[in-house]
Amino acid sequence: MTKSPVSRAKSGPFWEFLEGRLPAPPAAAMLGWKLSWVEPDRGEIEVFFDAHEGFSNPMGNVQGGFLAAMLDDTLGPALVATLDADQFAPTLELKVSFLRPAAPGRIIGTGRVVHRGGSIAFLAGELTNEAGDVLATATATARIIRPAQGF
Amino acid sequence: MTKSPVSRAKSGPFWEFLEGRLPAPPAAAMLGWKLSWVEPDRGEIEVFFDAHEGFSNPMGNVQGGFLAAMLDDTLGPALVATLDADQFAPTLELKVSFLRPAAPGRIIGTGRVVHRGGSIAFLAGELTNEAGDVLATATATARIIRPAQGF
């Protein structure tokens, strides 16, 4: 299936950023985050990361924690794409399984909303390399808030 | 209890780094990793991180994934401190609970080896701010290998 990068633009900072009218959040910029495609109606997203040498462990592979950061920045945006402009979704819990060592370079993240209730969402996704090997998988739980409500 | 930074130095790259004879691994350097103290006999460690603005999410707090990276770089070294010079311990699984928003600045990580078998270790730890508030907790499972054996 051919997917357009943004199937249905909505309002809010996430879409302003995707359309180039707001700078990337610092954490996303550091991870080399780029949108491949997003399907807000289904809560699905594919993104690209640029894992640079600065993320390496002593073995020369990407440190697992940076893979966790990439997964958080894949699963989170899958949910954020479904939200209203004034909603935000801090992650409550993130569980990552590290399947293979990850070399620096392009890493592809796919994320999806598995279930969304009124204020809690369950998310899942994975990272692959350009050869299609799954590097790491994750599940997460997020809470949907309006920032004025606090955490 | 007053703890010396390094209660019992051993050989290997981790100790070479702690004693300033090897540069920090890139991921540790990026996170501003500094040793507070380590107790290799008990598999316990306290480290400091410098969470800079570049780790921020759109709310201005440290993105959860970077807290996960810090926890991986706290729990991992607690185990590495107990290993032989030619052993390495890739993380198999990491689960993080995000308790409070984390402001950029100094973050303190404490990690411990909960149980270590022949080739698998179970780890736990947490991040706190300078006021002592717990920001995030984690458990992890790691596999102890000699790098020549592969993953």
PDB file of C-alpha atoms in Angstrom:
ATOM      1  CA  MET A   1       0.000   0.000   0.000  1.00  0.00           C
ATOM      2  CA  THR A   2       1.332   3.423  -0.919  1.00  0.00           C
ATOM      3  CA  LYS A   3       0.927   5.807   1.937  1.00  0.00           C
ATOM      4  CA  SER A   4       1.057   9.561   1.771  1.00  0.00           C
ATOM      5  CA  PRO A   5       3.233  11.066   4.516  1.00  0.00           C
ATOM      6  CA  VAL A   6       0.265  12.734   6.217  1.00  0.00           C
ATOM      7  CA  SER A   7      -3.108  11.275   5.367  1.00  0.00           C
ATOM      8  CA  ARG A   8      -5.184  13.763   7.311  1.00  0.00           C
ATOM      9  CA  ALA A   9      -3.552  16.795   8.872  1.00  0.00           C
ATOM     10  CA  LYS A  10      -5.080  18.024  12.108  1.00  0.00           C
ATOM     11  CA  SER A  11      -4.341  21.098  14.194  1.00  0.00           C
ATOM     12  CA  GLY A  12      -1.869  21.362  17.066  1.00  0.00           C
ATOM     13  CA  PRO A  13       1.888  21.496  17.643  1.00  0.00           C
ATOM     14  CA  PHE A  14       2.533  17.973  16.330  1.00  0.00           C
ATOM     15  CA  TRP A  15       1.060  18.859  12.925  1.00  0.00           C
ATOM     16  CA  GLU A  16       2.684  22.286  12.896  1.00  0.00           C
ATOM     17  CA  PHE A  17       5.999  20.497  13.357  1.00  0.00           C
ATOM     18  CA  LEU A  18       5.233  17.907  10.639  1.00  0.00           C
ATOM     19  CA  GLU A  19       4.402  20.710   8.247  1.00  0.00           C
ATOM     20  CA  GLY A  20       7.607  22.557   9.056  1.00  0.00           C
ATOM     21  CA  ARG A  21       6.057  25.489  10.885  1.00  0.00           C
ATOM     22  CA  LEU A  22       7.465  24.534  14.286  1.00  0.00           C
ATOM     23  CA  PRO A  23      10.976  23.195  15.027  1.00  0.00           C
ATOM     24  CA  ALA A  24      11.337  19.570  16.072  1.00  0.00           C
ATOM     25  CA  PRO A  25      11.200  18.906  19.818  1.00  0.00           C
ATOM     26  CA  PRO A  26      14.838  18.713  21.046  1.00  0.00           C
ATOM     27  CA  ALA A  27      14.718  14.987  21.859  1.00  0.00           C
ATOM     28  CA  ALA A  28      13.311  14.159  18.412  1.00  0.00           C
ATOM     29  CA  ALA A  29      15.959  16.331  16.724  1.00  0.00           C
ATOM     30  CA  MET A  30      18.728  14.609  18.675  1.00  0.00           C
ATOM     31  CA  LEU A  31      17.483  11.188  17.554  1.00  0.00           C
ATOM     32  CA  GLY A  32      17.303  12.303  13.897  1.00  0.00           C
ATOM     33  CA  TRP A  33      13.512  11.738  13.887  1.00  0.00           C
ATOM     34  CA  LYS A  34      11.848  11.994  10.441  1.00  0.00           C
ATOM     35  CA  LEU A  35       8.283  11.079   9.499  1.00  0.00           C
ATOM     36  CA  SER A  36       7.816   8.339   6.911  1.00  0.00           C
ATOM     37  CA  TRP A  37       4.005   8.196   7.117  1.00  0.00           C
ATOM     38  CA  VAL A  38       1.244   8.613   9.681  1.00  0.00           C
ATOM     39  CA  GLU A  39      -2.358   7.346   9.728  1.00  0.00           C
ATOM     40  CA  PRO A  40      -4.054   9.317  12.516  1.00  0.00           C
ATOM     41  CA  ASP A  41      -7.409   7.592  12.051  1.00  0.00           C
ATOM     42  CA  ARG A  42      -5.854   4.234  12.806  1.00  0.00           C
ATOM     43  CA  GLY A  43      -3.168   5.475  15.215  1.00  0.00           C
ATOM     44  CA  GLU A  44      -0.285   4.101  13.155  1.00  0.00           C
ATOM     45  CA  ILE A  45       3.029   5.680  12.258  1.00  0.00           C
ATOM     46  CA  GLU A  46       6.358   4.910  10.623  1.00  0.00           C
ATOM     47  CA  VAL A  47       9.356   7.095  11.394  1.00  0.00           C
ATOM     48  CA  PHE A  48      13.065   7.129  10.609  1.00  0.00           C
ATOM     49  CA  PHE A  49      15.897   7.704  13.053  1.00  0.00           C
ATOM     50  CA  ASP A  50      19.528   8.505  12.434  1.00  0.00           C
ATOM     51  CA  ALA A  51      21.455   6.590  15.103  1.00  0.00           C
ATOM     52  CA  HIS A  52      24.796   8.352  15.140  1.00  0.00           C
ATOM     53  CA  GLU A  53      28.077   7.130  16.612  1.00  0.00           C
ATOM     54  CA  GLY A  54      27.471   9.186  19.743  1.00  0.00           C
ATOM     55  CA  PHE A  55      24.792   6.702  20.803  1.00  0.00           C
ATOM     56  CA  SER A  56      27.238   3.793  20.890  1.00  0.00           C
ATOM     57  CA  ASN A  57      28.124   1.453  23.721  1.00  0.00           C
ATOM     58  CA  PRO A  58      31.651   0.084  24.214  1.00  0.00           C
ATOM     59  CA  MET A  59      30.869  -2.668  21.665  1.00  0.00           C
ATOM     60  CA  GLY A  60      30.188  -0.046  18.974  1.00  0.00           C
ATOM     61  CA  ASN A  61      26.455  -0.830  18.834  1.00  0.00           C
ATOM     62  CA  VAL A  62      23.693   1.619  19.661  1.00  0.00           C
ATOM     63  CA  GLN A  63      23.268   1.638  23.459  1.00  0.00           C
ATOM     64  CA  GLY A  64      19.983  -0.068  24.366  1.00  0.00           C
ATOM     65  CA  GLY A  65      18.730   2.988  26.168  1.00  0.00           C
ATOM     66  CA  PHE A  66      18.884   5.028  22.967  1.00  0.00           C
ATOM     67  CA  LEU A  67      16.841   2.332  21.240  1.00  0.00           C
ATOM     68  CA  ALA A  68      14.363   2.754  24.101  1.00  0.00           C
ATOM     69  CA  ALA A  69      14.363   6.510  23.443  1.00  0.00           C
ATOM     70  CA  MET A  70      13.629   5.845  19.751  1.00  0.00           C
ATOM     71  CA  LEU A  71      10.794   3.483  20.643  1.00  0.00           C
ATOM     72  CA  ASP A  72       9.318   6.081  23.010  1.00  0.00           C
ATOM     73  CA  ASP A  73       9.528   8.572  20.138  1.00  0.00           C
ATOM     74  CA  THR A  74       7.749   6.080  17.823  1.00  0.00           C
ATOM     75  CA  LEU A  75       4.945   4.841  20.075  1.00  0.00           C
ATOM     76  CA  GLY A  76       4.258   8.301  21.530  1.00  0.00           C
ATOM     77  CA  PRO A  77       3.709  10.015  18.149  1.00  0.00           C
ATOM     78  CA  ALA A  78       1.401   7.167  16.990  1.00  0.00           C
ATOM     79  CA  LEU A  79      -0.855   8.234  19.852  1.00  0.00           C
ATOM     80  CA  VAL A  80      -0.231  11.982  19.629  1.00  0.00           C
ATOM     81  CA  ALA A  81      -1.409  11.871  15.999  1.00  0.00           C
ATOM     82  CA  THR A  82      -4.851  10.822  17.275  1.00  0.00           C
ATOM     83  CA  LEU A  83      -5.165  13.537  19.934  1.00  0.00           C
ATOM     84  CA  ASP A  84      -6.819  16.929  20.047  1.00  0.00           C
ATOM     85  CA  ALA A  85      -4.588  19.998  19.750  1.00  0.00           C
ATOM     86  CA  ASP A  86      -4.594  20.683  23.519  1.00  0.00           C
ATOM     87  CA  GLN A  87      -3.955  17.097  24.630  1.00  0.00           C
ATOM     88  CA  PHE A  88      -0.613  15.566  25.549  1.00  0.00           C
ATOM     89  CA  ALA A  89       0.266  11.981  26.383  1.00  0.00           C
ATOM     90  CA  PRO A  90       3.134  11.352  28.836  1.00  0.00           C
ATOM     91  CA  THR A  91       4.352   7.766  28.875  1.00  0.00           C
ATOM     92  CA  LEU A  92       3.627   5.985  32.163  1.00  0.00           C
ATOM     93  CA  GLU A  93       5.426   2.758  31.387  1.00  0.00           C
ATOM     94  CA  LEU A  94       7.706   1.475  28.628  1.00  0.00           C
ATOM     95  CA  LYS A  95       8.963  -2.091  28.223  1.00  0.00           C
ATOM     96  CA  VAL A  96      11.603  -2.843  25.617  1.00  0.00           C
ATOM     97  CA  SER A  97      12.945  -6.194  24.426  1.00  0.00           C
ATOM     98  CA  PHE A  98      16.322  -6.007  22.689  1.00  0.00           C
ATOM     99  CA  LEU A  99      16.410  -8.667  19.960  1.00  0.00           C
ATOM    100  CA  ARG A 100      19.562  -7.851  18.001  1.00  0.00           C
ATOM    101  CA  PRO A 101      22.546  -5.509  18.245  1.00  0.00           C
ATOM    102  CA  ALA A 102      21.817  -2.279  16.339  1.00  0.00           C
ATOM    103  CA  ALA A 103      24.509  -0.696  14.187  1.00  0.00           C
ATOM    104  CA  PRO A 104      24.653   3.106  13.927  1.00  0.00           C
ATOM    105  CA  GLY A 105      22.807   4.435  10.849  1.00  0.00           C
ATOM    106  CA  ARG A 106      19.194   4.523   9.749  1.00  0.00           C
ATOM    107  CA  ILE A 107      16.707   2.799  12.035  1.00  0.00           C
ATOM    108  CA  ILE A 108      13.034   2.488  11.132  1.00  0.00           C
ATOM    109  CA  GLY A 109      10.370   2.736  13.831  1.00  0.00           C
ATOM    110  CA  THR A 110       6.777   1.562  13.471  1.00  0.00           C
ATOM    111  CA  GLY A 111       4.228   2.250  16.178  1.00  0.00           C
ATOM    112  CA  ARG A 112       0.543   1.738  16.740  1.00  0.00           C
ATOM    113  CA  VAL A 113      -2.197   2.434  19.254  1.00  0.00           C
ATOM    114  CA  VAL A 114      -3.356  -1.002  20.400  1.00  0.00           C
ATOM    115  CA  HIS A 115      -6.215   0.308  22.530  1.00  0.00           C
ATOM    116  CA  ARG A 116      -7.301   3.748  23.625  1.00  0.00           C
ATOM    117  CA  GLY A 117      -9.718   4.430  26.446  1.00  0.00           C
ATOM    118  CA  GLY A 118     -10.749   7.846  27.758  1.00  0.00           C
ATOM    119  CA  SER A 119      -7.503   8.679  29.513  1.00  0.00           C
ATOM    120  CA  ILE A 120      -5.221   5.646  29.052  1.00  0.00           C
ATOM    121  CA  ALA A 121      -3.757   4.244  25.837  1.00  0.00           C
ATOM    122  CA  PHE A 122      -1.830   1.036  25.194  1.00  0.00           C
ATOM    123  CA  LEU A 123       0.821   1.237  22.497  1.00  0.00           C
ATOM    124  CA  ALA A 124       3.157  -1.161  20.703  1.00  0.00           C
ATOM    125  CA  GLY A 125       5.861  -1.000  18.079  1.00  0.00           C
ATOM    126  CA  GLU A 126       9.279  -2.068  16.919  1.00  0.00           C
ATOM    127  CA  LEU A 127      12.549  -0.893  15.400  1.00  0.00           C
ATOM    128  CA  THR A 128      14.051  -2.483  12.298  1.00  0.00           C
ATOM    129  CA  ASN A 129      17.207  -1.900  10.313  1.00  0.00           C
ATOM    130  CA  GLU A 130      17.186  -1.242   6.567  1.00  0.00           C
ATOM    131  CA  ALA A 131      17.514  -4.987   5.893  1.00  0.00           C
ATOM    132  CA  GLY A 132      14.213  -5.532   7.723  1.00  0.00           C
ATOM    133  CA  ASP A 133      15.697  -7.240  10.793  1.00  0.00           C
ATOM    134  CA  VAL A 134      13.750  -6.460  13.949  1.00  0.00           C
ATOM    135  CA  LEU A 135      16.170  -4.846  16.429  1.00  0.00           C
ATOM    136  CA  ALA A 136      13.896  -4.164  19.382  1.00  0.00           C
ATOM    137  CA  THR A 137      10.213  -4.284  20.285  1.00  0.00           C
ATOM    138  CA  ALA A 138       8.272  -2.286  22.855  1.00  0.00           C
ATOM    139  CA  THR A 139       4.958  -1.878  24.562  1.00  0.00           C
ATOM    140  CA  ALA A 140       3.958   1.262  26.432  1.00  0.00           C
ATOM    141  CA  THR A 141       1.143   2.707  28.491  1.00  0.00           C
ATOM    142  CA  ALA A 142       0.389   6.417  28.199  1.00  0.00           C
ATOM    143  CA  ARG A 143      -1.953   8.771  29.977  1.00  0.00           C
ATOM    144  CA  ILE A 144      -3.862  11.310  27.922  1.00  0.00           C
ATOM    145  CA  ILE A 145      -4.011  14.712  29.609  1.00  0.00           C
ATOM    146  CA  ARG A 146      -4.589  18.337  28.905  1.00  0.00           C
ATOM    147  CA  PRO A 147      -1.384  19.996  30.209  1.00  0.00           C
ATOM    148  CA  ALA A 148      -3.299  22.388  32.512  1.00  0.00           C
ATOM    149  CA  GLN A 149      -4.411  19.266  34.440  1.00  0.00           C
ATOM    150  CA  GLY A 150      -0.811  18.405  35.315  1.00  0.00           C
ATOM    151  CA  PHE A 151       0.620  14.897  35.431  1.00  0.00           C
TER     152      PHE A 151
ATOM    153  CA  MET B   1      27.788   5.528  55.252  1.00  0.00           C
ATOM    154  CA  THR B   2      30.636   7.261  53.467  1.00  0.00           C
ATOM    155  CA  LYS B   3      31.536   5.492  50.283  1.00  0.00           C
ATOM    156  CA  SER B   4      34.738   5.817  48.364  1.00  0.00           C
ATOM    157  CA  PRO B   5      34.148   6.252  44.632  1.00  0.00           C
ATOM    158  CA  VAL B   6      35.744   2.921  43.786  1.00  0.00           C
ATOM    159  CA  SER B   7      35.904   0.445  46.658  1.00  0.00           C
ATOM    160  CA  ARG B   8      37.822  -2.250  44.806  1.00  0.00           C
ATOM    161  CA  ALA B   9      39.209  -1.575  41.361  1.00  0.00           C
ATOM    162  CA  LYS B  10      39.324  -4.527  38.988  1.00  0.00           C
ATOM    163  CA  SER B  11      40.806  -4.886  35.530  1.00  0.00           C
ATOM    164  CA  GLY B  12      39.038  -4.291  32.215  1.00  0.00           C
ATOM    165  CA  PRO B  13      37.730  -1.411  30.119  1.00  0.00           C
ATOM    166  CA  PHE B  14      35.099  -0.300  32.669  1.00  0.00           C
ATOM    167  CA  TRP B  15      37.769   0.266  35.320  1.00  0.00           C
ATOM    168  CA  GLU B  16      40.185   1.801  32.829  1.00  0.00           C
ATOM    169  CA  PHE B  17      37.444   4.311  32.018  1.00  0.00           C
ATOM    170  CA  LEU B  18      36.666   4.991  35.701  1.00  0.00           C
ATOM    171  CA  GLU B  19      40.345   5.646  36.325  1.00  0.00           C
ATOM    172  CA  GLY B  20      40.552   8.028  33.383  1.00  0.00           C
ATOM    173  CA  ARG B  21      42.756   5.868  31.154  1.00  0.00           C
ATOM    174  CA  LEU B  22      40.024   5.232  28.575  1.00  0.00           C
ATOM    175  CA  PRO B  23      37.508   7.753  27.231  1.00  0.00           C
ATOM    176  CA  ALA B  24      33.854   7.364  28.218  1.00  0.00           C
ATOM    177  CA  PRO B  25      31.728   5.232  25.874  1.00  0.00           C
ATOM    178  CA  PRO B  26      29.913   7.660  23.524  1.00  0.00           C
ATOM    179  CA  ALA B  27      26.439   6.998  24.946  1.00  0.00           C
ATOM    180  CA  ALA B  28      27.660   7.581  28.503  1.00  0.00           C
ATOM    181  CA  ALA B  29      29.418  10.799  27.454  1.00  0.00           C
ATOM    182  CA  MET B  30      26.258  12.052  25.749  1.00  0.00           C
ATOM    183  CA  LEU B  31      24.220  11.457  28.908  1.00  0.00           C
ATOM    184  CA  GLY B  32      26.802  13.274  31.074  1.00  0.00           C
ATOM    185  CA  TRP B  33      27.505  10.044  33.011  1.00  0.00           C
ATOM    186  CA  LYS B  34      29.713  10.459  36.114  1.00  0.00           C
ATOM    187  CA  LEU B  35      30.431   7.895  38.814  1.00  0.00           C
ATOM    188  CA  SER B  36      29.371   8.774  42.359  1.00  0.00           C
ATOM    189  CA  TRP B  37      30.344   5.419  43.905  1.00  0.00           C
ATOM    190  CA  VAL B  38      30.424   1.741  43.013  1.00  0.00           C
ATOM    191  CA  GLU B  39      30.457  -1.399  45.193  1.00  0.00           C
ATOM    192  CA  PRO B  40      31.445  -4.233  42.844  1.00  0.00           C
ATOM    193  CA  ASP B  41      31.220  -6.887  45.562  1.00  0.00           C
ATOM    194  CA  ARG B  42      27.565  -6.097  46.121  1.00  0.00           C
ATOM    195  CA  GLY B  43      26.749  -5.040  42.522  1.00  0.00           C
ATOM    196  CA  GLU B  44      25.581  -1.564  43.513  1.00  0.00           C
ATOM    197  CA  ILE B  45      26.293   1.777  41.927  1.00  0.00           C
ATOM    198  CA  GLU B  46      25.316   5.436  42.090  1.00  0.00           C
ATOM    199  CA  VAL B  47      25.922   7.662  39.078  1.00  0.00           C
ATOM    200  CA  PHE B  48      25.135  11.212  38.030  1.00  0.00           C
ATOM    201  CA  PHE B  49      23.705  12.352  34.712  1.00  0.00           C
ATOM    202  CA  ASP B  50      23.530  15.794  33.196  1.00  0.00           C
ATOM    203  CA  ALA B  51      20.160  15.939  31.413  1.00  0.00           C
ATOM    204  CA  HIS B  52      20.614  18.819  29.020  1.00  0.00           C
ATOM    205  CA  GLU B  53      17.936  20.775  27.174  1.00  0.00           C
ATOM    206  CA  GLY B  54      18.520  18.694  24.059  1.00  0.00           C
ATOM    207  CA  PHE B  55      16.769  15.758  25.753  1.00  0.00           C
ATOM    208  CA  SER B  56      13.506  17.677  26.164  1.00  0.00           C
ATOM    209  CA  ASN B  57      10.028  16.828  24.963  1.00  0.00           C
ATOM    210  CA  PRO B  58       7.573  19.508  23.791  1.00  0.00           C
ATOM    211  CA  MET B  59       6.576  20.099  27.456  1.00  0.00           C
ATOM    212  CA  GLY B  60      10.170  21.034  28.330  1.00  0.00           C
ATOM    213  CA  ASN B  61      10.717  17.915  30.456  1.00  0.00           C
ATOM    214  CA  VAL B  62      13.286  15.217  29.743  1.00  0.00           C
ATOM    215  CA  GLN B  63      11.783  12.849  27.144  1.00  0.00           C
ATOM    216  CA  GLY B  64      10.963   9.534  28.795  1.00  0.00           C
ATOM    217  CA  GLY B  65      13.166   7.632  26.410  1.00  0.00           C
ATOM    218  CA  PHE B  66      16.238   9.526  27.580  1.00  0.00           C
ATOM    219  CA  LEU B  67      15.337   8.615  31.175  1.00  0.00           C
ATOM    220  CA  ALA B  68      15.207   5.017  29.921  1.00  0.00           C
ATOM    221  CA  ALA B  69      18.683   5.510  28.401  1.00  0.00           C
ATOM    222  CA  MET B  70      19.946   6.816  31.776  1.00  0.00           C
ATOM    223  CA  LEU B  71      18.424   3.847  33.592  1.00  0.00           C
ATOM    224  CA  ASP B  72      20.058   1.447  31.122  1.00  0.00           C
ATOM    225  CA  ASP B  73      23.353   3.234  31.831  1.00  0.00           C
ATOM    226  CA  THR B  74      22.782   2.854  35.596  1.00  0.00           C
ATOM    227  CA  LEU B  75      21.608  -0.759  35.813  1.00  0.00           C
ATOM    228  CA  GLY B  76      24.127  -1.959  33.207  1.00  0.00           C
ATOM    229  CA  PRO B  77      27.220  -0.598  35.012  1.00  0.00           C
ATOM    230  CA  ALA B  78      26.005  -2.037  38.349  1.00  0.00           C
ATOM    231  CA  LEU B  79      26.381  -5.436  36.664  1.00  0.00           C
ATOM    232  CA  VAL B  80      29.467  -4.634  34.584  1.00  0.00           C
ATOM    233  CA  ALA B  81      31.297  -3.722  37.805  1.00  0.00           C
ATOM    234  CA  THR B  82      30.909  -7.361  38.920  1.00  0.00           C
ATOM    235  CA  LEU B  83      32.168  -8.922  35.662  1.00  0.00           C
ATOM    236  CA  ASP B  84      35.498 -10.261  34.518  1.00  0.00           C
ATOM    237  CA  ALA B  85      37.545  -8.087  32.149  1.00  0.00           C
ATOM    238  CA  ASP B  86      36.502 -10.042  29.054  1.00  0.00           C
ATOM    239  CA  GLN B  87      32.782 -10.232  29.829  1.00  0.00           C
ATOM    240  CA  PHE B  88      30.063  -7.944  28.519  1.00  0.00           C
ATOM    241  CA  ALA B  89      26.390  -7.769  29.428  1.00  0.00           C
ATOM    242  CA  PRO B  90      23.923  -6.653  26.736  1.00  0.00           C
ATOM    243  CA  THR B  91      20.487  -5.796  28.077  1.00  0.00           C
ATOM    244  CA  LEU B  92      17.780  -8.233  26.938  1.00  0.00           C
ATOM    245  CA  GLU B  93      14.817  -6.406  28.427  1.00  0.00           C
ATOM    246  CA  LEU B  94      14.211  -3.067  30.141  1.00  0.00           C
ATOM    247  CA  LYS B  95      10.979  -1.924  31.789  1.00  0.00           C
ATOM    248  CA  VAL B  96      10.659   1.660  32.938  1.00  0.00           C
ATOM    249  CA  SER B  97       7.914   3.297  35.016  1.00  0.00           C
ATOM    250  CA  PHE B  98       7.803   7.087  34.729  1.00  0.00           C
ATOM    251  CA  LEU B  99       6.691   8.495  38.089  1.00  0.00           C
ATOM    252  CA  ARG B 100       7.249  12.233  37.754  1.00  0.00           C
ATOM    253  CA  PRO B 101       8.207  14.722  35.043  1.00  0.00           C
ATOM    254  CA  ALA B 102      11.993  15.237  35.045  1.00  0.00           C
ATOM    255  CA  ALA B 103      13.430  18.720  34.617  1.00  0.00           C
ATOM    256  CA  PRO B 104      16.731  19.125  32.748  1.00  0.00           C
ATOM    257  CA  GLY B 105      19.748  19.246  35.075  1.00  0.00           C
ATOM    258  CA  ARG B 106      21.419  16.762  37.400  1.00  0.00           C
ATOM    259  CA  ILE B 107      19.727  13.383  37.719  1.00  0.00           C
ATOM    260  CA  ILE B 108      20.999  10.734  40.131  1.00  0.00           C
ATOM    261  CA  GLY B 109      20.847   7.054  39.156  1.00  0.00           C
ATOM    262  CA  THR B 110      21.116   4.157  41.595  1.00  0.00           C
ATOM    263  CA  GLY B 111      21.304   0.590  40.341  1.00  0.00           C
ATOM    264  CA  ARG B 112      21.767  -2.849  41.776  1.00  0.00           C
ATOM    265  CA  VAL B 113      22.127  -6.478  40.757  1.00  0.00           C
ATOM    266  CA  VAL B 114      19.075  -8.196  42.230  1.00  0.00           C
ATOM    267  CA  HIS B 115      20.141 -11.694  41.200  1.00  0.00           C
ATOM    268  CA  ARG B 116      22.927 -13.071  39.073  1.00  0.00           C
ATOM    269  CA  GLY B 117      23.032 -16.579  37.665  1.00  0.00           C
ATOM    270  CA  GLY B 118      25.679 -18.018  35.361  1.00  0.00           C
ATOM    271  CA  SER B 119      24.626 -16.150  32.249  1.00  0.00           C
ATOM    272  CA  ILE B 120      21.547 -14.083  33.191  1.00  0.00           C
ATOM    273  CA  ALA B 121      21.302 -11.198  35.643  1.00  0.00           C
ATOM    274  CA  PHE B 122      18.267  -9.357  36.988  1.00  0.00           C
ATOM    275  CA  LEU B 123      18.783  -5.673  37.709  1.00  0.00           C
ATOM    276  CA  ALA B 124      16.805  -2.843  39.290  1.00  0.00           C
ATOM    277  CA  GLY B 125      17.239   0.848  39.963  1.00  0.00           C
ATOM    278  CA  GLU B 126      15.774   4.302  39.912  1.00  0.00           C
ATOM    279  CA  LEU B 127      16.440   7.925  38.988  1.00  0.00           C
ATOM    280  CA  THR B 128      15.959  10.779  41.445  1.00  0.00           C
ATOM    281  CA  ASN B 129      16.338  14.531  41.228  1.00  0.00           C
ATOM    282  CA  GLU B 130      18.520  16.521  43.637  1.00  0.00           C
ATOM    283  CA  ALA B 131      15.520  17.001  45.965  1.00  0.00           C
ATOM    284  CA  GLY B 132      15.299  13.212  46.324  1.00  0.00           C
ATOM    285  CA  ASP B 133      12.061  12.789  44.342  1.00  0.00           C
ATOM    286  CA  VAL B 134      11.965   9.500  42.462  1.00  0.00           C
ATOM    287  CA  LEU B 135      11.511  10.305  38.761  1.00  0.00           C
ATOM    288  CA  ALA B 136      11.522   6.846  37.216  1.00  0.00           C
ATOM    289  CA  THR B 137      12.171   3.237  38.214  1.00  0.00           C
ATOM    290  CA  ALA B 138      13.353   0.321  36.099  1.00  0.00           C
ATOM    291  CA  THR B 139      13.987  -3.376  36.076  1.00  0.00           C
ATOM    292  CA  ALA B 140      16.135  -5.092  33.474  1.00  0.00           C
ATOM    293  CA  THR B 141      17.341  -8.513  32.428  1.00  0.00           C
ATOM    294  CA  ALA B 142      20.847  -8.849  30.998  1.00  0.00           C
ATOM    295  CA  ARG B 143      22.810 -11.685  29.474  1.00  0.00           C
ATOM    296  CA  ILE B 144      26.431 -12.119  30.449  1.00  0.00           C
ATOM    297  CA  ILE B 145      28.639 -13.011  27.507  1.00  0.00           C
ATOM    298  CA  ARG B 146      32.188 -12.979  26.335  1.00  0.00           C
ATOM    299  CA  PRO B 147      32.055 -10.859  23.139  1.00  0.00           C
ATOM    300  CA  ALA B 148      33.685 -13.599  21.041  1.00  0.00           C
ATOM    301  CA  GLN B 149      30.565 -15.703  21.730  1.00  0.00           C
ATOM    302  CA  GLY B 150      28.352 -13.135  20.022  1.00  0.00           C
ATOM    303  CA  PHE B 151      24.862 -12.160  21.131  1.00  0.00           C
TER     304      PHE B 151
END
